[in-house]
mmCIF file of C-alpha atoms in Angstrom:
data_model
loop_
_atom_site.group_PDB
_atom_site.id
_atom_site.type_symbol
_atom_site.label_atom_id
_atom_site.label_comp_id
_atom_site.label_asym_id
_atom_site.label_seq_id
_atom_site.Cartn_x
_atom_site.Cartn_y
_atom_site.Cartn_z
ATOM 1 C CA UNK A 1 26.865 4.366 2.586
ATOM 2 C CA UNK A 2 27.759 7.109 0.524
ATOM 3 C CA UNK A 3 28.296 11.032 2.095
ATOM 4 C CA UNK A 4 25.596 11.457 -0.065
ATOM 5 C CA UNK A 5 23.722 8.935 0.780
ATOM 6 C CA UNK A 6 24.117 9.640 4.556
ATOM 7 C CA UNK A 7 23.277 13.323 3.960
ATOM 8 C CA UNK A 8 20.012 12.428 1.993
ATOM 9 C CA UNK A 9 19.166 9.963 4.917
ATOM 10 C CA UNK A 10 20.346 12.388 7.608
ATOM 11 C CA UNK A 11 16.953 12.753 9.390
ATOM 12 C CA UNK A 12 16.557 8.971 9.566
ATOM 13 C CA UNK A 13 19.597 8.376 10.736
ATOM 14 C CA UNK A 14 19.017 10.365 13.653
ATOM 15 C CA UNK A 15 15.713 8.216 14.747
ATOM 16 C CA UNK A 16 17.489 5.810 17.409
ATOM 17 C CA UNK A 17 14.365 3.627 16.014
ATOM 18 C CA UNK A 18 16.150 3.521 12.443
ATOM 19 C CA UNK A 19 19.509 4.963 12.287
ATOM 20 C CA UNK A 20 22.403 3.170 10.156
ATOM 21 C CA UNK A 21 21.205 -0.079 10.646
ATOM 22 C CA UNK A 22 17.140 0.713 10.073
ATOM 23 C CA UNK A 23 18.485 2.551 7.039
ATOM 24 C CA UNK A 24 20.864 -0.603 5.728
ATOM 25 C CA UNK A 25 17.242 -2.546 6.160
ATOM 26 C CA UNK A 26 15.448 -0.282 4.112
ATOM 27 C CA UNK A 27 17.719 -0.205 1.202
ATOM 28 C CA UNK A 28 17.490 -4.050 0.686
ATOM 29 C CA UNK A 29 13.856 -4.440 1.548
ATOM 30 C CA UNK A 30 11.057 -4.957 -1.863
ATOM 31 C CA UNK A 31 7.567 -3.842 -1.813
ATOM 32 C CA UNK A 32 5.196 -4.431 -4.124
ATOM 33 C CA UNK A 33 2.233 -1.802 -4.767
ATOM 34 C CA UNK A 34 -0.855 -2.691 -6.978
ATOM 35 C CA UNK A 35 -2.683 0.061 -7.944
ATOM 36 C CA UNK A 36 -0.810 3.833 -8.226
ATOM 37 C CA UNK A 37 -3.947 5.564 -8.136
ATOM 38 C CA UNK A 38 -4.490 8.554 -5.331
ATOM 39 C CA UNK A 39 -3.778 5.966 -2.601
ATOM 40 C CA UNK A 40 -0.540 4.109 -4.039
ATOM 41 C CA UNK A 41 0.875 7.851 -5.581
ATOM 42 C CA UNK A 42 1.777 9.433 -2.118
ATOM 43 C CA UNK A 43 2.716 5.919 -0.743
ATOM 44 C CA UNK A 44 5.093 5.472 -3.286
ATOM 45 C CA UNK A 45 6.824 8.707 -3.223
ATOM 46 C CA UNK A 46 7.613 8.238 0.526
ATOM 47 C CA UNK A 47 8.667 4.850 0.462
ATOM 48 C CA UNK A 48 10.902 5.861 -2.630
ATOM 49 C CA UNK A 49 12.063 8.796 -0.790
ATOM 50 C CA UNK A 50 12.727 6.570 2.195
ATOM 51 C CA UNK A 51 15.099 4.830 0.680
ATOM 52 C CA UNK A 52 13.554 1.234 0.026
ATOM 53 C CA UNK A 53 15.721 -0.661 -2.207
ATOM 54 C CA UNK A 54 13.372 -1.620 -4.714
ATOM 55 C CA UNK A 55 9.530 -0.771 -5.574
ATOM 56 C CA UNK A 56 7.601 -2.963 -7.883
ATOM 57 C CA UNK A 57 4.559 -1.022 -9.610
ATOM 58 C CA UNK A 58 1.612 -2.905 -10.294
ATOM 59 C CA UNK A 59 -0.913 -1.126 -12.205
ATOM 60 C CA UNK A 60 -2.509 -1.634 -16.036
ATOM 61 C CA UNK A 61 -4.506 1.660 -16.629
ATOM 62 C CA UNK A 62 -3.269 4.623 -17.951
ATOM 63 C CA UNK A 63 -3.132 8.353 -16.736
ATOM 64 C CA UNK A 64 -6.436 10.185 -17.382
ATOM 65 C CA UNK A 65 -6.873 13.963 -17.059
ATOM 66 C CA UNK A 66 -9.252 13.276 -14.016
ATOM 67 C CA UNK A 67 -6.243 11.744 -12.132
ATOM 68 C CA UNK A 68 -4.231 14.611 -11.582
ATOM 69 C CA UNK A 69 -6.659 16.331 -8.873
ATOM 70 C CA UNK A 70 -5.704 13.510 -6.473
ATOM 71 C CA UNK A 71 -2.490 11.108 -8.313
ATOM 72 C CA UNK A 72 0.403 13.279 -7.435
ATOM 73 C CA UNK A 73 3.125 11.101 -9.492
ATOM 74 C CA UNK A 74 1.268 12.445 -12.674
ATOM 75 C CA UNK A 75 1.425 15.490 -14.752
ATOM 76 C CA UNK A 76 -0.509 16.781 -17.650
ATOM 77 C CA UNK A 77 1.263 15.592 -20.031
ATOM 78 C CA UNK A 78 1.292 12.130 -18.265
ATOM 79 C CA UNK A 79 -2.188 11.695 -19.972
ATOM 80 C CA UNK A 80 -2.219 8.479 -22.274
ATOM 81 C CA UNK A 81 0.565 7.145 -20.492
ATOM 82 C CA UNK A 82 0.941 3.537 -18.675
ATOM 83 C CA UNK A 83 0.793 4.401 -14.789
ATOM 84 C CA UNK A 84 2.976 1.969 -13.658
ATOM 85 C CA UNK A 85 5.597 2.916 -16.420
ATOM 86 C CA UNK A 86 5.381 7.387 -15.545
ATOM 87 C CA UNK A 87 5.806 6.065 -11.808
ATOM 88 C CA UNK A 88 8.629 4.359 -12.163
ATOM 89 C CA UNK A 89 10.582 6.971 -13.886
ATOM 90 C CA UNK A 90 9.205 9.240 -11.579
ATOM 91 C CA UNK A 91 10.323 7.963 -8.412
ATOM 92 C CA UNK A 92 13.724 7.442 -9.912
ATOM 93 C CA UNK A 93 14.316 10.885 -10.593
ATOM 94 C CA UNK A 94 12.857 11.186 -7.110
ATOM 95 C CA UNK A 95 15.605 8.779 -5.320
ATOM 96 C CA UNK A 96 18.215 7.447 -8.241
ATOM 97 C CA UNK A 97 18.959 4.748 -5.507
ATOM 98 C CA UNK A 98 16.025 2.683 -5.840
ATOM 99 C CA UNK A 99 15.261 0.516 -7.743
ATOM 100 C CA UNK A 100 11.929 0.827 -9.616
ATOM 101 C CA UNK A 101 10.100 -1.728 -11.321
ATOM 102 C CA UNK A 102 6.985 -1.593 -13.673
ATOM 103 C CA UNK A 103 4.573 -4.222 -14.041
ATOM 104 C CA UNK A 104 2.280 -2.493 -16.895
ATOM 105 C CA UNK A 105 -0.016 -5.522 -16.833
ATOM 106 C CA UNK A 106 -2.924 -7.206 -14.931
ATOM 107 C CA UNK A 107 -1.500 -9.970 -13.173
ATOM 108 C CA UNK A 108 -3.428 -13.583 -12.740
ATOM 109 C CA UNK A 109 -3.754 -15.216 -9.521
ATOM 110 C CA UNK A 110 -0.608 -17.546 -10.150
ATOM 111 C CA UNK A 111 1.893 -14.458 -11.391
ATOM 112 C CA UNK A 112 0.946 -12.313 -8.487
ATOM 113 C CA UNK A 113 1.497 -14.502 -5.963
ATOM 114 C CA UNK A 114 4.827 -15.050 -7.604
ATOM 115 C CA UNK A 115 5.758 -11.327 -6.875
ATOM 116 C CA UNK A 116 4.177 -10.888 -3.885
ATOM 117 C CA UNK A 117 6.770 -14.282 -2.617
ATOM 118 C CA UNK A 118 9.462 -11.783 -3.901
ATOM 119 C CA UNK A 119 8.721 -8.680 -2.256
ATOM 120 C CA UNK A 120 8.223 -8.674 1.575
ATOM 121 C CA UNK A 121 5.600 -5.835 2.461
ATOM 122 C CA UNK A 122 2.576 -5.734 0.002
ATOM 123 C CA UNK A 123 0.175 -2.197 -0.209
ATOM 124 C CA UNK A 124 -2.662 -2.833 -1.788
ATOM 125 C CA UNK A 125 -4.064 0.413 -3.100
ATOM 126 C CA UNK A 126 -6.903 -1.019 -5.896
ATOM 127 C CA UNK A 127 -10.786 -0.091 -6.207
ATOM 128 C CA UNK A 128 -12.370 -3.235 -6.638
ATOM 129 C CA UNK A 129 -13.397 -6.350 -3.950
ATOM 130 C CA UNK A 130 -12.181 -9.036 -7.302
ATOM 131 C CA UNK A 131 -8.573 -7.171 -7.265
ATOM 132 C CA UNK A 132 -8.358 -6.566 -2.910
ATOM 133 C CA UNK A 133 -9.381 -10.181 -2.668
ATOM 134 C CA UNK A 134 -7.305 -11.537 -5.196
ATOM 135 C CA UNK A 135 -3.912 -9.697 -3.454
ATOM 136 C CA UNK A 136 -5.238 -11.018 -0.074
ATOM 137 C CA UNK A 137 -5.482 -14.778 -0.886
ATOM 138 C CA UNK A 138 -2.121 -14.443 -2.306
ATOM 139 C CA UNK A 139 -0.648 -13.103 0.491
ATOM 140 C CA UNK A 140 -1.863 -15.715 2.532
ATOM 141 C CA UNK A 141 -0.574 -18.232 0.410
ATOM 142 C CA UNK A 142 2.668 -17.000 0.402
ATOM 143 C CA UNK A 143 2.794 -15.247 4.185
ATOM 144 C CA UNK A 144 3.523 -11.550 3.869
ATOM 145 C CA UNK A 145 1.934 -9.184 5.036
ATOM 146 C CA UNK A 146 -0.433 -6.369 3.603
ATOM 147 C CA UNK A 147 -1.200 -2.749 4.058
ATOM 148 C CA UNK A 148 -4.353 -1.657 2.484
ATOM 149 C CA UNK A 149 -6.245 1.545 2.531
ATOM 150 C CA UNK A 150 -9.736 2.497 0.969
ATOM 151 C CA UNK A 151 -10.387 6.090 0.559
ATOM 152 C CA UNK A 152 -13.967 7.964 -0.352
ATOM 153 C CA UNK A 153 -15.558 11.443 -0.694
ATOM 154 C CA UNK A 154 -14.282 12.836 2.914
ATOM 155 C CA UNK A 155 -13.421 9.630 4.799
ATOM 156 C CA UNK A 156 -10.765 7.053 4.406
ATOM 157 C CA UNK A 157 -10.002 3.609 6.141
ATOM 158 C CA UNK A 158 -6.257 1.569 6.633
ATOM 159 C CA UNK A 159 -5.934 -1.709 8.146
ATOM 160 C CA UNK A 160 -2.698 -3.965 8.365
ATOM 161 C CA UNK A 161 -3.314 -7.327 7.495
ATOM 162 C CA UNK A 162 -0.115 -9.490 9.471
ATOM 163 C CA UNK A 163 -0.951 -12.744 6.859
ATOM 164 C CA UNK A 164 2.240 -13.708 7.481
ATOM 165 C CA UNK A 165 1.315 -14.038 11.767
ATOM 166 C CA UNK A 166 -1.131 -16.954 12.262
ATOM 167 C CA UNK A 167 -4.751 -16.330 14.010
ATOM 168 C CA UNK A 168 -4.175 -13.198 12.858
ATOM 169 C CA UNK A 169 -7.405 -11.241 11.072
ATOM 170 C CA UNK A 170 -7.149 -10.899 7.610
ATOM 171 C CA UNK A 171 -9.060 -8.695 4.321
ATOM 172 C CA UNK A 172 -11.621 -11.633 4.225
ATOM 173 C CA UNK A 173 -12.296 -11.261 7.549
ATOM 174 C CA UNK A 174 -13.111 -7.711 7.243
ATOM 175 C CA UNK A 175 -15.456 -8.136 3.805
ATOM 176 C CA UNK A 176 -16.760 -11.719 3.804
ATOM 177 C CA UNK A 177 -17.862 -11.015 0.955
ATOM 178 C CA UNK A 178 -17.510 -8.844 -2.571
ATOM 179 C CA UNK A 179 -19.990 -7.030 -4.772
ATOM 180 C CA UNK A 180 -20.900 -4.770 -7.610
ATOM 181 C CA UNK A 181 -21.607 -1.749 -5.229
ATOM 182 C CA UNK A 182 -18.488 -0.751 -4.282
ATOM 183 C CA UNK A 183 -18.593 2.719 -4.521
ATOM 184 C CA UNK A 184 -15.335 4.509 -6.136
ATOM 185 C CA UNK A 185 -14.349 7.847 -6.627
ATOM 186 C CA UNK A 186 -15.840 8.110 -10.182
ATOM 187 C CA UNK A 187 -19.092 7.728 -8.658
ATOM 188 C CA UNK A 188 -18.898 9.399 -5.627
ATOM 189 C CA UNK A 189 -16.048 11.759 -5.195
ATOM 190 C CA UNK A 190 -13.288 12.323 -3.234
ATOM 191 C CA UNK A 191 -11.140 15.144 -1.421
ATOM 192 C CA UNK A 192 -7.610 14.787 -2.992
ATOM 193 C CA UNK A 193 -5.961 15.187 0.593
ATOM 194 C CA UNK A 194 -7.877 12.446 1.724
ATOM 195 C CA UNK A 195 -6.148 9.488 -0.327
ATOM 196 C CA UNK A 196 -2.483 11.404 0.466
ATOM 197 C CA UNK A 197 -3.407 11.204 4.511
ATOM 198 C CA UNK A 198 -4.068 7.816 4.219
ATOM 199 C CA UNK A 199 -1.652 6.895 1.677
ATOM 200 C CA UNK A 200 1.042 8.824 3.714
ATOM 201 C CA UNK A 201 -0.218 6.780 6.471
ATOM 202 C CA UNK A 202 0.165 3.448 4.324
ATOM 203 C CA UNK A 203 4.522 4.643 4.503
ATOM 204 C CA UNK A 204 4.453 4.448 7.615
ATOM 205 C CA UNK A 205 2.915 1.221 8.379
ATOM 206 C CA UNK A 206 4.933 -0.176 5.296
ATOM 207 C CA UNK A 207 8.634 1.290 6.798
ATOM 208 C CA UNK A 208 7.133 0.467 10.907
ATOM 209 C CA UNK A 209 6.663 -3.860 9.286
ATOM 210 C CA UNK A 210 9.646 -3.543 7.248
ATOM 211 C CA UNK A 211 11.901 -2.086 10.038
ATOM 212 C CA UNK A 212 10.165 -4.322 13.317
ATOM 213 C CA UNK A 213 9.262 -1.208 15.080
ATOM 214 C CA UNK A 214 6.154 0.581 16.646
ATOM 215 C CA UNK A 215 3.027 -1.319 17.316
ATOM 216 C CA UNK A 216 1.646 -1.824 13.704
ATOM 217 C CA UNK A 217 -2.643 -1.332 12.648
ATOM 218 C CA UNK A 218 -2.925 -5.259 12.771
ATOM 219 C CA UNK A 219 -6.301 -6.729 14.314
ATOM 220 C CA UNK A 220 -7.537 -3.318 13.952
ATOM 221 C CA UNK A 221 -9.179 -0.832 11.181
ATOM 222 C CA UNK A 222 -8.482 2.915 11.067
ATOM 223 C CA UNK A 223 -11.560 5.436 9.919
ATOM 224 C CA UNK A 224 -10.603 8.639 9.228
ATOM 225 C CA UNK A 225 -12.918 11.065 8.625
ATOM 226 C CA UNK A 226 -11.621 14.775 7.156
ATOM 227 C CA UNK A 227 -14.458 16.527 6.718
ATOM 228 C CA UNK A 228 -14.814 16.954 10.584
ATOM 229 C CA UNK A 229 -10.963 15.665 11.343
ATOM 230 C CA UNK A 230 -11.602 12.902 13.126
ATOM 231 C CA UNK A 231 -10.141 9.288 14.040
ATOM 232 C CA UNK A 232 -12.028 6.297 14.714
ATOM 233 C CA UNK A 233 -10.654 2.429 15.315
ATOM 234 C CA UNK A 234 -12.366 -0.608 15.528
ATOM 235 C CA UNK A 235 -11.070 -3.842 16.582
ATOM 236 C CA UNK A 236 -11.148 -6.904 14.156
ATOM 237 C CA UNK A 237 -11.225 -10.661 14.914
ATOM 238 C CA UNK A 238 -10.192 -13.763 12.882
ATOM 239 C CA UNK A 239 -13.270 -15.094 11.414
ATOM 240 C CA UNK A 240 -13.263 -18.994 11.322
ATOM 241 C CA UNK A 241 -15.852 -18.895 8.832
ATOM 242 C CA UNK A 242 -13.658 -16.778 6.740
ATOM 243 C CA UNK A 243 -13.450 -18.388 3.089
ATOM 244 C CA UNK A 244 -9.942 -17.356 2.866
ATOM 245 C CA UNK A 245 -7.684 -17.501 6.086
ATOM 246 C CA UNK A 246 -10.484 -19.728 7.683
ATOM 247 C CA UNK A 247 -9.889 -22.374 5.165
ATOM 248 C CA UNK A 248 -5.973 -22.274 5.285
ATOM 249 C CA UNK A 249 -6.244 -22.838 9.259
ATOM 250 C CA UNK A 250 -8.491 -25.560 8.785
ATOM 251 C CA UNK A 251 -5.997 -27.439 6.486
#
C-alpha cells in the first residue's frame, strides 16, 4: 500500500477489526449494486470510499430532477443522464482506486446471475417485488449473499439474506409472495435522510460480510422508524414452503 493509500485508509487501519489485512480484503473484494436510487447512492459512496476494489452498478433509468432530494451521487445537471454511467464516474473521482463498473442495462435472469457469481456481496437497492425477487433467486443459485433495504415516507427496513449459509432465511421467505401494490416513493413519499440511514447502514453490513466480522442482520429484519427515531427487529425463519430457497433444499 501506497503512503497515500495508507493515509486515506488511516482510520481503518486503526480498527484492530480491519487494519492492514481487513483493508488488503477490501481492496480485492466485488460488489454488485442494482438499483442507485436513494438507497444504493449513499451505499455506494461508502463502500467506494471504503476502499472496495471494484463496484459494479446495475441500474437502467436515468437521473430525473425528482432524484436529487434523496440520490446524493446526482447533480442538476445529471438530469437525462444514465444512473449507472454518472455513478460510476462519480465514485471514481470519489476514490481513483476503485474500480467502477456500469451496467446501463436491465439484466435477464441468466446475465444477472452471471454477475452476481462474479461479485461476492450483492445490495439490492430496487423498488419492485419482479426485480427483489429476481436478484434473490439468483443469489441462491449461485450462493452469495444479499443485503437489501426498503425505504418509505418516514420508516425504512434492512435485512441480510446469508444465501450463501444453508437453512438460512431468505427474501422469499420474508414476501412469499409479489404484487402490484408495492408502494414507492412516487406514490407515497419519502424523507431523504431516511434512504441514507439505511443505505449507510447497507455499508456496513456489506464491509461486516465482506471482512468476517461483527454479528451480521441475518435471520433477522431491521424497522427503522425516523419520524419518532426508533428501532425495531423481528426475527425471521426459513420457510419450507418458500417457492425459492424451499425448493432448492428440497432438491
Amino acid at each position: 500500500m501506497t503512503v497515500a493509500a495508507g493515509l486515506r485508509y488511516a482510520r481503518h487501519l486503526s480498527l484492530p477489526e480491519i487494519g492492514q489485512s481487513g483493508q488488503d480484503r477490501l481492496r480485492s473484494a466485488r460488489v454488485l449494486i442494482v438499483g442507485l436510487g436513494g438507497l444504493g447512492c449513499p451505499a455506494a459512496m461508502y463502500l467506494a470510499a471504503a476502499g472496495v476494489g471494484r463496484i459494479v452498478l446495475n441500474d437502467f433509468d436515468t437521473v430525473d430532477v425528482t432524484n436529487l432530494q434523496r440520490q446524493i451521487l446526482y447533480r442538476q445537471e445529471d438530469a437525462g443522464q444514465g444512473k449507472a454511467v454518472v455513478a460510476a464516474a462519480r465514485l471514481s473521482q470519489l476514490n481513483p482506486d476503485v474500480d467502477t463498473q456500469p451496467i446501463p442495462t436491465r439484466l435477464d435472469q441468466e446475465s444477472l446471475a452471471e454477475t452476481i457469481a462474479d461479485c461476492d456481496v450483492v445490495l439490492d437497492g430496487c423498488d419492485n417485488f419482479g426485480s427483489r425477487f429476481a436478484i434473490n433467486e439468483a443469489c441462491l443459485t449461485v450462493g452469495r449473499p444479499l443485503v437489501s433495504g426498503a425505504a418509505i415516507r418516514f420508516e425504512g427496513q434492512l435485512a441480510v439474506f446469508r444465501n450463501d449459509l444453508p437453512d438460512a432465511a431468505c427474501y422469499r421467505c420474508l414476501y412469499d409472495e409479489g404484487g402490484d401494490d408495492f408502494e414507492t416513493c412516487t406514490g407515497g413519499g419519502i424523507l431523504g435522510p431516511v434512504v441514507g440511514v439505511i443505505g449507510a447502514q447497507m455499508a456496513v453490513e456489506t464491509i461486516k460480510l465482506l471482512l468476517g466480522i461483527g454479528r451480521p442482520i441475518e435471520n433477522r429484519l431491521l424497522i427503522y422508524d425516523g419520524l419518532n427515531g426508533e428501532w425495531r427487529q423481528l426475527g425471521l425463519k426459513p420457510d419450507p414452503a418458500c417457492p425459492a430457497c424451499g425448493a432448492l433444499r428440497s432438491r
